[in-house]
PDB file of C-alpha atoms in Angstrom:
ATOM      1  CA  MET A   1      13.599  13.348  14.927  1.00  0.00           C
ATOM      2  CA  SER A   2      10.377  11.610  12.974  1.00  0.00           C
ATOM      3  CA  GLU A   3       8.245   9.500  14.774  1.00  0.00           C
ATOM      4  CA  ALA A   4       6.871   7.847  11.723  1.00  0.00           C
ATOM      5  CA  LEU A   5       7.853   5.189   9.065  1.00  0.00           C
ATOM      6  CA  VAL A   6       5.806   4.343   5.820  1.00  0.00           C
ATOM      7  CA  ILE A   7       3.457   1.776   4.790  1.00  0.00           C
ATOM      8  CA  PHE A   8       2.192   1.316   1.311  1.00  0.00           C
ATOM      9  CA  LYS A   9      -1.149   1.791  -0.273  1.00  0.00           C
ATOM     10  CA  ALA A  10      -1.245   0.966  -3.682  1.00  0.00           C
ATOM     11  CA  ILE A  11      -3.419   3.394  -6.371  1.00  0.00           C
ATOM     12  CA  PRO A  12      -3.993   0.819  -9.060  1.00  0.00           C
ATOM     13  CA  HIS A  13      -7.497   2.336 -10.445  1.00  0.00           C
ATOM     14  CA  ASP A  14      -6.496   4.457 -13.728  1.00  0.00           C
ATOM     15  CA  VAL A  15      -9.299   7.125 -12.796  1.00  0.00           C
ATOM     16  CA  GLU A  16      -7.795   7.648  -9.154  1.00  0.00           C
ATOM     17  CA  LYS A  17      -4.240   7.708 -10.593  1.00  0.00           C
ATOM     18  CA  GLN A  18      -5.149  10.287 -13.468  1.00  0.00           C
ATOM     19  CA  LEU A  19      -6.858  12.462 -11.008  1.00  0.00           C
ATOM     20  CA  LEU A  20      -3.957  12.372  -8.681  1.00  0.00           C
ATOM     21  CA  LEU A  21      -1.552  13.307 -11.257  1.00  0.00           C
ATOM     22  CA  GLN A  22      -3.550  16.165 -12.733  1.00  0.00           C
ATOM     23  CA  LYS A  23      -3.808  17.372  -9.090  1.00  0.00           C
ATOM     24  CA  LEU A  24       0.205  17.265  -9.265  1.00  0.00           C
ATOM     25  CA  LEU A  25       0.435  19.458 -12.460  1.00  0.00           C
ATOM     26  CA  ALA A  26      -2.143  21.902 -11.055  1.00  0.00           C
ATOM     27  CA  LYS A  27      -0.519  22.711  -7.848  1.00  0.00           C
ATOM     28  CA  ASN A  28       2.842  22.876  -9.847  1.00  0.00           C
ATOM     29  CA  GLU A  29       4.505  20.411  -6.930  1.00  0.00           C
ATOM     30  CA  THR A  30       8.108  19.359  -7.368  1.00  0.00           C
ATOM     31  CA  ILE A  31       8.918  15.673  -8.288  1.00  0.00           C
ATOM     32  CA  TYR A  32      12.084  14.311  -6.898  1.00  0.00           C
ATOM     33  CA  LEU A  33      13.508  11.810  -8.955  1.00  0.00           C
ATOM     34  CA  ARG A  34      16.028   9.326  -6.675  1.00  0.00           C
ATOM     35  CA  ASP A  35      18.130   6.385  -7.214  1.00  0.00           C
ATOM     36  CA  LYS A  36      19.332   3.754  -4.795  1.00  0.00           C
ATOM     37  CA  PHE A  37      22.401   6.168  -4.067  1.00  0.00           C
ATOM     38  CA  ASP A  38      19.893   8.608  -2.765  1.00  0.00           C
ATOM     39  CA  ARG A  39      20.817  11.207  -5.297  1.00  0.00           C
ATOM     40  CA  GLN A  40      17.837  13.269  -5.524  1.00  0.00           C
ATOM     41  CA  ILE A  41      16.917  15.322  -8.749  1.00  0.00           C
ATOM     42  CA  PRO A  42      14.020  18.224  -8.671  1.00  0.00           C
ATOM     43  CA  LEU A  43      11.887  17.965 -11.435  1.00  0.00           C
ATOM     44  CA  SER A  44       8.846  20.299 -12.560  1.00  0.00           C
ATOM     45  CA  ALA A  45       6.016  18.782 -14.254  1.00  0.00           C
ATOM     46  CA  VAL A  46       4.898  20.245 -17.744  1.00  0.00           C
ATOM     47  CA  SER A  47       2.078  17.856 -18.836  1.00  0.00           C
ATOM     48  CA  ILE A  48       0.440  14.442 -18.243  1.00  0.00           C
ATOM     49  CA  ASN A  49      -0.691  12.362 -20.936  1.00  0.00           C
ATOM     50  CA  SER A  50      -3.124   9.462 -20.760  1.00  0.00           C
ATOM     51  CA  ASN A  51      -0.602   6.613 -20.502  1.00  0.00           C
ATOM     52  CA  PHE A  52       0.720   8.092 -17.315  1.00  0.00           C
ATOM     53  CA  GLN A  53       3.663   9.842 -18.634  1.00  0.00           C
ATOM     54  CA  ILE A  54       4.861  12.953 -17.005  1.00  0.00           C
ATOM     55  CA  LYS A  55       6.533  15.151 -19.231  1.00  0.00           C
ATOM     56  CA  CYS A  56       9.319  17.273 -16.866  1.00  0.00           C
ATOM     57  CA  THR A  57      12.061  20.195 -16.972  1.00  0.00           C
ATOM     58  CA  SER A  58      14.720  20.035 -14.755  1.00  0.00           C
ATOM     59  CA  PRO A  59      17.718  22.325 -14.241  1.00  0.00           C
ATOM     60  CA  GLU A  60      19.843  19.214 -13.962  1.00  0.00           C
ATOM     61  CA  LYS A  61      18.721  17.635 -17.221  1.00  0.00           C
ATOM     62  CA  GLY A  62      22.184  18.338 -18.602  1.00  0.00           C
ATOM     63  CA  SER A  63      24.020  16.495 -16.174  1.00  0.00           C
ATOM     64  CA  MET A  64      21.797  13.654 -15.771  1.00  0.00           C
ATOM     65  CA  ASN A  65      23.134  10.040 -16.500  1.00  0.00           C
ATOM     66  CA  VAL A  66      20.456   7.594 -16.781  1.00  0.00           C
ATOM     67  CA  PRO A  67      21.296   4.300 -18.143  1.00  0.00           C
ATOM     68  CA  GLU A  68      18.558   2.808 -20.208  1.00  0.00           C
ATOM     69  CA  ASN A  69      15.674   0.690 -18.520  1.00  0.00           C
ATOM     70  CA  SER A  70      17.447   1.722 -15.249  1.00  0.00           C
ATOM     71  CA  THR A  71      14.229   2.072 -12.427  1.00  0.00           C
ATOM     72  CA  PHE A  72      14.037   5.038 -10.341  1.00  0.00           C
ATOM     73  CA  THR A  73      11.961   6.046  -7.344  1.00  0.00           C
ATOM     74  CA  ALA A  74      10.225   9.527  -7.602  1.00  0.00           C
ATOM     75  CA  SER A  75       7.921  10.869  -4.858  1.00  0.00           C
ATOM     76  CA  PHE A  76       5.786  14.152  -4.468  1.00  0.00           C
ATOM     77  CA  SER A  77       3.599  15.610  -1.923  1.00  0.00           C
ATOM     78  CA  LEU A  78      -0.190  17.115  -2.065  1.00  0.00           C
ATOM     79  CA  GLN A  79      -1.970  18.537   0.547  1.00  0.00           C
ATOM     80  CA  GLY A  80       0.734  17.004   3.063  1.00  0.00           C
ATOM     81  CA  GLU A  81       0.475  13.567   1.636  1.00  0.00           C
ATOM     82  CA  LYS A  82       3.365  11.779   0.094  1.00  0.00           C
ATOM     83  CA  TYR A  83       3.321   9.384  -2.485  1.00  0.00           C
ATOM     84  CA  ILE A  84       5.929   7.564  -4.624  1.00  0.00           C
ATOM     85  CA  PHE A  85       6.119   5.838  -8.066  1.00  0.00           C
ATOM     86  CA  ASP A  86       8.545   3.750  -9.910  1.00  0.00           C
ATOM     87  CA  THR A  87       9.878   4.984 -13.191  1.00  0.00           C
ATOM     88  CA  GLN A  88      12.133   4.713 -15.852  1.00  0.00           C
ATOM     89  CA  PRO A  89      13.136   8.043 -17.203  1.00  0.00           C
ATOM     90  CA  THR A  90      13.882   8.887 -20.642  1.00  0.00           C
ATOM     91  CA  VAL A  91      16.138  12.420 -20.990  1.00  0.00           C
ATOM     92  CA  GLY A  92      15.431  14.353 -24.041  1.00  0.00           C
ATOM     93  CA  LYS A  93      17.089  17.415 -25.672  1.00  0.00           C
ATOM     94  CA  SER A  94      14.413  19.441 -23.660  1.00  0.00           C
ATOM     95  CA  TYR A  95      12.257  17.235 -21.380  1.00  0.00           C
ATOM     96  CA  VAL A  96      12.786  14.414 -19.111  1.00  0.00           C
ATOM     97  CA  THR A  97       9.974  11.978 -19.257  1.00  0.00           C
ATOM     98  CA  LEU A  98       8.644   9.722 -16.308  1.00  0.00           C
ATOM     99  CA  PRO A  99       6.560   6.951 -16.904  1.00  0.00           C
ATOM    100  CA  VAL A 100       4.410   5.951 -13.820  1.00  0.00           C
ATOM    101  CA  LEU A 101       5.000   2.233 -13.247  1.00  0.00           C
ATOM    102  CA  ASN A 102       3.645   1.743  -9.866  1.00  0.00           C
ATOM    103  CA  LEU A 103       2.197   4.373  -7.848  1.00  0.00           C
ATOM    104  CA  PHE A 104       1.744   4.554  -3.616  1.00  0.00           C
ATOM    105  CA  HIS A 105       0.402   6.645  -1.029  1.00  0.00           C
ATOM    106  CA  LEU A 106       2.578   6.644   1.986  1.00  0.00           C
ATOM    107  CA  GLN A 107       0.735   5.743   4.984  1.00  0.00           C
ATOM    108  CA  ARG A 108       2.267   7.037   8.202  1.00  0.00           C
ATOM    109  CA  ARG A 109       2.156   5.083  11.216  1.00  0.00           C
ATOM    110  CA  ARG A 110       3.657   6.486  14.713  1.00  0.00           C
ATOM    111  CA  ASN A 111       6.580   4.388  16.148  1.00  0.00           C
ATOM    112  CA  TYR A 112       6.265   1.931  13.595  1.00  0.00           C
ATOM    113  CA  ARG A 113       9.090  -0.597  13.724  1.00  0.00           C
ATOM    114  CA  TYR A 114       9.592  -2.924  10.299  1.00  0.00           C
ATOM    115  CA  VAL A 115      10.697  -6.409  10.867  1.00  0.00           C
ATOM    116  CA  LEU A 116      13.164  -7.467   8.391  1.00  0.00           C
ATOM    117  CA  PRO A 117      12.560 -10.660   6.365  1.00  0.00           C
ATOM    118  CA  GLN A 118      14.854 -13.525   7.112  1.00  0.00           C
ATOM    119  CA  ASP A 119      15.891 -13.617   3.480  1.00  0.00           C
ATOM    120  CA  TYR A 120      16.871 -10.251   2.923  1.00  0.00           C
ATOM    121  CA  SER A 121      20.447  -9.080   3.720  1.00  0.00           C
ATOM    122  CA  ALA A 122      20.323  -6.958   6.898  1.00  0.00           C
ATOM    123  CA  GLU A 123      23.600  -6.304   9.048  1.00  0.00           C
ATOM    124  CA  PHE A 124      24.174  -4.293  12.050  1.00  0.00           C
ATOM    125  CA  VAL A 125      27.842  -3.843  12.670  1.00  0.00           C
ATOM    126  CA  ILE A 126      29.129  -2.287  16.026  1.00  0.00           C
ATOM    127  CA  ASN A 127      32.547  -0.603  15.629  1.00  0.00           C
ATOM    128  CA  TYR A 128      32.821   1.303  18.899  1.00  0.00           C
ATOM    129  CA  LEU A 129      31.341  -0.228  22.220  1.00  0.00           C
ATOM    130  CA  ASN A 130      31.779   2.792  25.016  1.00  0.00           C
ATOM    131  CA  GLN A 131      33.966   4.680  22.707  1.00  0.00           C
ATOM    132  CA  THR A 132      36.324   1.756  22.215  1.00  0.00           C
ATOM    133  CA  ILE A 133      36.924   0.378  19.080  1.00  0.00           C
ATOM    134  CA  CYS A 134      35.529  -3.165  18.170  1.00  0.00           C
ATOM    135  CA  ALA A 135      34.330  -5.285  15.264  1.00  0.00           C
ATOM    136  CA  HIS A 136      30.712  -7.085  16.474  1.00  0.00           C
ATOM    137  CA  THR A 137      28.639  -8.002  13.137  1.00  0.00           C
ATOM    138  CA  CYS A 138      24.926  -8.839  13.961  1.00  0.00           C
ATOM    139  CA  ARG A 139      21.893  -9.681  12.231  1.00  0.00           C
ATOM    140  CA  LEU A 140      19.593  -6.733  12.172  1.00  0.00           C
ATOM    141  CA  LEU A 141      15.853  -7.932  13.228  1.00  0.00           C
ATOM    142  CA  ASP A 142      13.817  -4.791  13.133  1.00  0.00           C
ATOM    143  CA  LEU A 143      14.402  -1.151  12.777  1.00  0.00           C
ATOM    144  CA  SER A 144      12.799   2.458  12.764  1.00  0.00           C
ATOM    145  CA  THR A 145      14.033   5.577  13.101  1.00  0.00           C
ATOM    146  CA  GLU A 146      13.857   5.283  16.860  1.00  0.00           C
ATOM    147  CA  GLY A 147      16.017   2.233  17.335  1.00  0.00           C
ATOM    148  CA  CYS A 148      16.101  -1.422  16.403  1.00  0.00           C
ATOM    149  CA  ALA A 149      16.452  -5.201  17.303  1.00  0.00           C
ATOM    150  CA  VAL A 150      19.824  -7.156  16.522  1.00  0.00           C
ATOM    151  CA  GLU A 151      21.038 -10.846  17.041  1.00  0.00           C
ATOM    152  CA  ILE A 152      24.621 -11.238  18.296  1.00  0.00           C
ATOM    153  CA  SER A 153      26.424 -14.540  19.144  1.00  0.00           C
ATOM    154  CA  GLN A 154      26.872 -14.979  23.071  1.00  0.00           C
ATOM    155  CA  GLU A 155      30.616 -15.909  22.359  1.00  0.00           C
ATOM    156  CA  ASN A 156      31.164 -12.250  21.011  1.00  0.00           C
ATOM    157  CA  ALA A 157      29.275 -10.350  23.407  1.00  0.00           C
ATOM    158  CA  ASN A 158      30.254  -8.750  26.412  1.00  0.00           C
ATOM    159  CA  LEU A 159      27.577  -6.366  26.649  1.00  0.00           C
ATOM    160  CA  ASN A 160      25.675  -4.355  29.345  1.00  0.00           C
ATOM    161  CA  LEU A 161      22.472  -2.277  29.705  1.00  0.00           C
ATOM    162  CA  GLU A 162      23.179   1.314  28.884  1.00  0.00           C
ATOM    163  CA  ASP A 163      26.530   0.607  26.712  1.00  0.00           C
ATOM    164  CA  LEU A 164      27.131   2.861  24.129  1.00  0.00           C
ATOM    165  CA  VAL A 165      27.124   1.718  20.329  1.00  0.00           C
ATOM    166  CA  GLN A 166      27.999   3.312  17.320  1.00  0.00           C
ATOM    167  CA  ALA A 167      27.390   1.120  14.203  1.00  0.00           C
ATOM    168  CA  GLU A 168      26.968   0.689  10.478  1.00  0.00           C
ATOM    169  CA  ILE A 169      23.378  -0.519   9.036  1.00  0.00           C
ATOM    170  CA  PHE A 170      23.775  -2.654   5.961  1.00  0.00           C
ATOM    171  CA  LEU A 171      20.380  -2.976   4.103  1.00  0.00           C
ATOM    172  CA  GLY A 172      20.959  -5.036   0.867  1.00  0.00           C
ATOM    173  CA  ASP A 173      23.597  -3.178  -1.633  1.00  0.00           C
ATOM    174  CA  ARG A 174      22.797   0.198  -0.316  1.00  0.00           C
ATOM    175  CA  ASN A 175      25.658   2.549   1.281  1.00  0.00           C
ATOM    176  CA  PRO A 176      25.601   2.039   4.820  1.00  0.00           C
ATOM    177  CA  ILE A 177      23.878   3.970   7.663  1.00  0.00           C
ATOM    178  CA  ILE A 178      25.908   5.274  10.303  1.00  0.00           C
ATOM    179  CA  VAL A 179      23.949   5.372  13.725  1.00  0.00           C
ATOM    180  CA  GLN A 180      24.680   5.692  17.574  1.00  0.00           C
ATOM    181  CA  GLY A 181      22.423   4.493  20.390  1.00  0.00           C
ATOM    182  CA  VAL A 182      22.404   2.790  23.935  1.00  0.00           C
ATOM    183  CA  ILE A 183      21.427  -0.904  24.587  1.00  0.00           C
ATOM    184  CA  LYS A 184      18.349  -0.755  26.348  1.00  0.00           C
ATOM    185  CA  ASN A 185      17.412  -4.434  26.450  1.00  0.00           C
ATOM    186  CA  ILE A 186      19.247  -7.578  26.604  1.00  0.00           C
ATOM    187  CA  ARG A 187      17.446 -11.223  26.281  1.00  0.00           C
ATOM    188  CA  ALA A 188      18.670 -14.784  25.542  1.00  0.00           C
ATOM    189  CA  LYS A 189      17.303 -16.306  22.421  1.00  0.00           C
ATOM    190  CA  ASP A 190      18.856 -19.363  23.356  1.00  0.00           C
ATOM    191  CA  ASP A 191      22.126 -21.130  24.461  1.00  0.00           C
ATOM    192  CA  ALA A 192      24.060 -19.471  21.361  1.00  0.00           C
ATOM    193  CA  TRP A 193      22.422 -15.958  20.769  1.00  0.00           C
ATOM    194  CA  LEU A 194      21.513 -12.788  22.258  1.00  0.00           C
ATOM    195  CA  VAL A 195      18.908 -10.091  21.296  1.00  0.00           C
ATOM    196  CA  LEU A 196      19.798  -6.555  21.975  1.00  0.00           C
ATOM    197  CA  GLY A 197      17.166  -3.709  21.816  1.00  0.00           C
ATOM    198  CA  VAL A 198      19.116  -0.475  20.860  1.00  0.00           C
ATOM    199  CA  GLU A 199      17.603   2.797  21.413  1.00  0.00           C
ATOM    200  CA  PHE A 200      19.095   5.659  19.035  1.00  0.00           C
ATOM    201  CA  ASN A 201      20.158   8.644  21.197  1.00  0.00           C
ATOM    202  CA  HIS A 202      21.644  10.835  18.207  1.00  0.00           C
ATOM    203  CA  LEU A 203      20.735  10.266  14.456  1.00  0.00           C
ATOM    204  CA  ALA A 204      21.772  12.988  12.227  1.00  0.00           C
ATOM    205  CA  ASN A 205      18.785  14.045   9.678  1.00  0.00           C
ATOM    206  CA  ALA A 206      20.760  12.277   6.752  1.00  0.00           C
ATOM    207  CA  SER A 207      20.971   8.903   8.411  1.00  0.00           C
ATOM    208  CA  GLU A 208      17.072   9.377   9.594  1.00  0.00           C
ATOM    209  CA  GLU A 209      16.207   9.877   5.951  1.00  0.00           C
ATOM    210  CA  SER A 210      18.489   6.995   4.710  1.00  0.00           C
ATOM    211  CA  ILE A 211      16.857   4.836   7.056  1.00  0.00           C
ATOM    212  CA  ILE A 212      13.330   5.967   5.938  1.00  0.00           C
ATOM    213  CA  ASN A 213      14.535   5.640   2.140  1.00  0.00           C
ATOM    214  CA  SER A 214      15.849   2.140   2.424  1.00  0.00           C
ATOM    215  CA  LEU A 215      12.868   0.717   4.330  1.00  0.00           C
ATOM    216  CA  THR A 216      10.479   2.517   1.464  1.00  0.00           C
ATOM    217  CA  ASP A 217      12.565   0.878  -1.212  1.00  0.00           C
ATOM    218  CA  LEU A 218      12.525  -2.560   0.611  1.00  0.00           C
ATOM    219  CA  GLN A 219       8.628  -2.304   1.473  1.00  0.00           C
ATOM    220  CA  ARG A 220       8.018  -1.288  -2.214  1.00  0.00           C
ATOM    221  CA  ASP A 221      10.090  -4.327  -3.407  1.00  0.00           C
ATOM    222  CA  ILE A 222       8.043  -6.613  -0.986  1.00  0.00           C
ATOM    223  CA  TYR A 223       4.964  -5.327  -2.105  1.00  0.00           C
ATOM    224  CA  LEU A 224       5.431  -5.912  -5.489  1.00  0.00           C
ATOM    225  CA  ARG A 225       6.862  -9.493  -5.153  1.00  0.00           C
ATOM    226  CA  LYS A 226       3.808 -10.440  -3.249  1.00  0.00           C
ATOM    227  CA  ALA A 227       1.637  -8.389  -5.965  1.00  0.00           C
ATOM    228  CA  GLY A 228       3.454 -10.498  -8.830  1.00  0.00           C
TER     229      GLY A 228
END
């Protein structure tokens, strides 16, 4: 299981950005284009112009369905470091062109737990408690690949430490992420609400990647909102 989530460092300067993209071209590293449904398309860079447009080839170009002005996230790695950028792809007869709209270096932080903004739709829906079917909808307070904290009404809660939960995480309009874990902490927030600490004890690679991708998108959106 991964021990890190990601924090953004913007790369705003044209000289630094162009140098990084030229290294990408020289190293012949793969660019992965991803939409909000986590579909990934591998691309190979052919050239980069002064307007930060990357001309690419793709084995899946013929099957790509890219609505006009739709924004994708693209990523690549250089010397063990990961970078992402926003892009609005243009699919031509022979090439896919990726304009680099916002470029970020992903800083890794061990055991980092991301606190969800109050105005962001984030739910933790418990479907099974100790292998018994149930339906408890909780507010997701924070999240990492290691676990999370959730808020639940005391009226709906009959929970104990070490209870096994299976749940779905809903972040914005993304597809739900299935997780399984153990309740490691229970504390009263006030007379009406409890806060549960859940430690994931089994997390498939696909779910871990979905958590990281979802939080990456969220952090990017928050960063761009503040920068604007």
